[in-house]
Amino acid sequence: AKKWINIRKSYGNFYKVPRNQTKLTIMLENLGMNYDGRPHCGLDDSKNIARIAIRMLQDGCDLRVNERIHGGQLMTVSSSAPLEGAPAPQMPRYRN
């Protein structure tokens, strides 16, 4: 992967919280969620990060690529940069 969404960075920017408030357990707690699974288990961490991303989308966040590797260097992608690739995933709509 050469481009990705850093959820910690997106979370901090969207909810206007300092970097020390973007640890996984703190983000979950601030969103009223509990950590599901075993801490530091890659699969469980991924599932919890996905829950945060879903909540951010529900709250109106426009998740965009915000980091990339170029020439072996980590680079921040400007939030004003045009979207590349597929559109952001949409939450399924349920009929009542």
PDB file of C-alpha atoms in Angstrom:
ATOM      1  CA  ALA A   1       0.000   0.000   0.000  1.00  0.00           C
ATOM      2  CA  LYS A   2       1.331   3.390  -0.946  1.00  0.00           C
ATOM      3  CA  LYS A   3      -1.658   5.453   0.230  1.00  0.00           C
ATOM      4  CA  TRP A   4      -3.927   5.041   3.245  1.00  0.00           C
ATOM      5  CA  ILE A   5      -6.227   6.722   5.734  1.00  0.00           C
ATOM      6  CA  ASN A   6      -4.627   7.280   9.127  1.00  0.00           C
ATOM      7  CA  ILE A   7      -7.730   7.004  11.321  1.00  0.00           C
ATOM      8  CA  ARG A   8      -5.982   8.610  14.298  1.00  0.00           C
ATOM      9  CA  LYS A   9      -5.212  11.707  12.219  1.00  0.00           C
ATOM     10  CA  SER A  10      -8.714  11.798  10.686  1.00  0.00           C
ATOM     11  CA  TYR A  11     -10.343  11.334  14.102  1.00  0.00           C
ATOM     12  CA  GLY A  12      -8.284  14.127  15.683  1.00  0.00           C
ATOM     13  CA  ASN A  13      -9.019  16.545  12.839  1.00  0.00           C
ATOM     14  CA  PHE A  14     -12.731  15.709  12.625  1.00  0.00           C
ATOM     15  CA  TYR A  15     -13.528  15.767  16.352  1.00  0.00           C
ATOM     16  CA  LYS A  16     -10.978  18.539  17.083  1.00  0.00           C
ATOM     17  CA  VAL A  17      -9.043  16.631  19.753  1.00  0.00           C
ATOM     18  CA  PRO A  18      -5.293  16.653  20.477  1.00  0.00           C
ATOM     19  CA  ARG A  19      -3.070  13.770  19.367  1.00  0.00           C
ATOM     20  CA  ASN A  20      -2.885  12.365  22.918  1.00  0.00           C
ATOM     21  CA  GLN A  21      -6.645  11.719  22.659  1.00  0.00           C
ATOM     22  CA  THR A  22      -6.293   9.517  19.554  1.00  0.00           C
ATOM     23  CA  LYS A  23      -5.209   6.228  21.112  1.00  0.00           C
ATOM     24  CA  LEU A  24      -7.516   3.391  20.111  1.00  0.00           C
ATOM     25  CA  THR A  25      -9.041   2.828  23.542  1.00  0.00           C
ATOM     26  CA  ILE A  26      -9.528   6.559  24.140  1.00  0.00           C
ATOM     27  CA  MET A  27     -11.174   7.072  20.734  1.00  0.00           C
ATOM     28  CA  LEU A  28     -13.596   4.212  21.462  1.00  0.00           C
ATOM     29  CA  GLU A  29     -14.315   5.512  24.954  1.00  0.00           C
ATOM     30  CA  ASN A  30     -14.998   9.044  23.681  1.00  0.00           C
ATOM     31  CA  LEU A  31     -17.465   7.588  21.164  1.00  0.00           C
ATOM     32  CA  GLY A  32     -19.243   5.644  23.916  1.00  0.00           C
ATOM     33  CA  MET A  33     -17.920   2.257  22.780  1.00  0.00           C
ATOM     34  CA  ASN A  34     -16.067  -0.506  24.566  1.00  0.00           C
ATOM     35  CA  TYR A  35     -13.045  -2.294  23.141  1.00  0.00           C
ATOM     36  CA  ASP A  36     -14.170  -5.620  21.676  1.00  0.00           C
ATOM     37  CA  GLY A  37     -11.674  -8.486  21.836  1.00  0.00           C
ATOM     38  CA  ARG A  38      -8.109  -8.798  23.049  1.00  0.00           C
ATOM     39  CA  PRO A  39      -5.938  -5.658  23.143  1.00  0.00           C
ATOM     40  CA  HIS A  40      -3.072  -5.637  20.623  1.00  0.00           C
ATOM     41  CA  CYS A  41      -4.582  -8.535  18.644  1.00  0.00           C
ATOM     42  CA  GLY A  42      -4.281  -7.383  15.019  1.00  0.00           C
ATOM     43  CA  LEU A  43      -7.697  -8.708  13.991  1.00  0.00           C
ATOM     44  CA  ASP A  44      -9.473  -7.254  17.041  1.00  0.00           C
ATOM     45  CA  ASP A  45      -7.685  -3.915  16.661  1.00  0.00           C
ATOM     46  CA  SER A  46      -8.758  -3.810  13.000  1.00  0.00           C
ATOM     47  CA  LYS A  47     -12.380  -4.530  13.863  1.00  0.00           C
ATOM     48  CA  ASN A  48     -12.380  -1.770  16.474  1.00  0.00           C
ATOM     49  CA  ILE A  49     -10.769   0.688  14.045  1.00  0.00           C
ATOM     50  CA  ALA A  50     -13.488  -0.206  11.510  1.00  0.00           C
ATOM     51  CA  ARG A  51     -16.154   0.535  14.152  1.00  0.00           C
ATOM     52  CA  ILE A  52     -14.571   3.970  14.684  1.00  0.00           C
ATOM     53  CA  ALA A  53     -14.490   4.609  10.911  1.00  0.00           C
ATOM     54  CA  ILE A  54     -18.162   3.643  10.590  1.00  0.00           C
ATOM     55  CA  ARG A  55     -19.092   6.003  13.415  1.00  0.00           C
ATOM     56  CA  MET A  56     -17.083   8.814  11.846  1.00  0.00           C
ATOM     57  CA  LEU A  57     -18.914   8.303   8.532  1.00  0.00           C
ATOM     58  CA  GLN A  58     -22.247   8.327  10.379  1.00  0.00           C
ATOM     59  CA  ASP A  59     -21.214  11.595  12.051  1.00  0.00           C
ATOM     60  CA  GLY A  60     -20.536  13.156   8.641  1.00  0.00           C
ATOM     61  CA  CYS A  61     -16.786  12.728   8.285  1.00  0.00           C
ATOM     62  CA  ASP A  62     -15.441  12.581   4.724  1.00  0.00           C
ATOM     63  CA  LEU A  63     -12.682   9.999   5.144  1.00  0.00           C
ATOM     64  CA  ARG A  64      -9.900  10.623   2.644  1.00  0.00           C
ATOM     65  CA  VAL A  65      -6.385   9.360   2.041  1.00  0.00           C
ATOM     66  CA  ASN A  66      -4.206  11.433   4.374  1.00  0.00           C
ATOM     67  CA  GLU A  67      -0.822   9.676   4.236  1.00  0.00           C
ATOM     68  CA  ARG A  68       1.321   8.114   1.554  1.00  0.00           C
ATOM     69  CA  ILE A  69       4.793   6.815   0.834  1.00  0.00           C
ATOM     70  CA  HIS A  70       6.757   8.638  -1.854  1.00  0.00           C
ATOM     71  CA  GLY A  71      10.409   7.872  -2.542  1.00  0.00           C
ATOM     72  CA  GLY A  72      10.584   5.852   0.666  1.00  0.00           C
ATOM     73  CA  GLN A  73       9.417   8.823   2.745  1.00  0.00           C
ATOM     74  CA  LEU A  74       6.169   9.113   4.727  1.00  0.00           C
ATOM     75  CA  MET A  75       4.223  12.127   3.488  1.00  0.00           C
ATOM     76  CA  THR A  76       1.049  13.823   4.660  1.00  0.00           C
ATOM     77  CA  VAL A  77      -1.610  14.324   1.989  1.00  0.00           C
ATOM     78  CA  SER A  78      -3.418  17.654   2.113  1.00  0.00           C
ATOM     79  CA  SER A  79      -7.098  17.422   3.027  1.00  0.00           C
ATOM     80  CA  SER A  80      -7.795  19.768   0.112  1.00  0.00           C
ATOM     81  CA  ALA A  81      -6.202  17.366  -2.398  1.00  0.00           C
ATOM     82  CA  PRO A  82      -8.647  15.919  -4.917  1.00  0.00           C
ATOM     83  CA  LEU A  83     -10.062  12.480  -4.210  1.00  0.00           C
ATOM     84  CA  GLU A  84      -8.380   9.612  -6.010  1.00  0.00           C
ATOM     85  CA  GLY A  85      -9.762   6.190  -6.816  1.00  0.00           C
ATOM     86  CA  ALA A  86     -13.099   4.890  -5.618  1.00  0.00           C
ATOM     87  CA  PRO A  87     -15.550   7.111  -3.743  1.00  0.00           C
ATOM     88  CA  ALA A  88     -15.808   6.802   0.032  1.00  0.00           C
ATOM     89  CA  PRO A  89     -17.919   3.835   1.129  1.00  0.00           C
ATOM     90  CA  GLN A  90     -21.544   4.607   1.860  1.00  0.00           C
ATOM     91  CA  MET A  91     -23.467   3.253   4.818  1.00  0.00           C
ATOM     92  CA  PRO A  92     -26.143   0.768   3.737  1.00  0.00           C
ATOM     93  CA  ARG A  93     -29.632   2.206   3.697  1.00  0.00           C
ATOM     94  CA  TYR A  94     -32.305   0.120   5.330  1.00  0.00           C
ATOM     95  CA  ARG A  95     -35.950   0.287   4.443  1.00  0.00           C
ATOM     96  CA  ASN A  96     -38.436   0.540   7.287  1.00  0.00           C
TER      97      ASN A  96
END
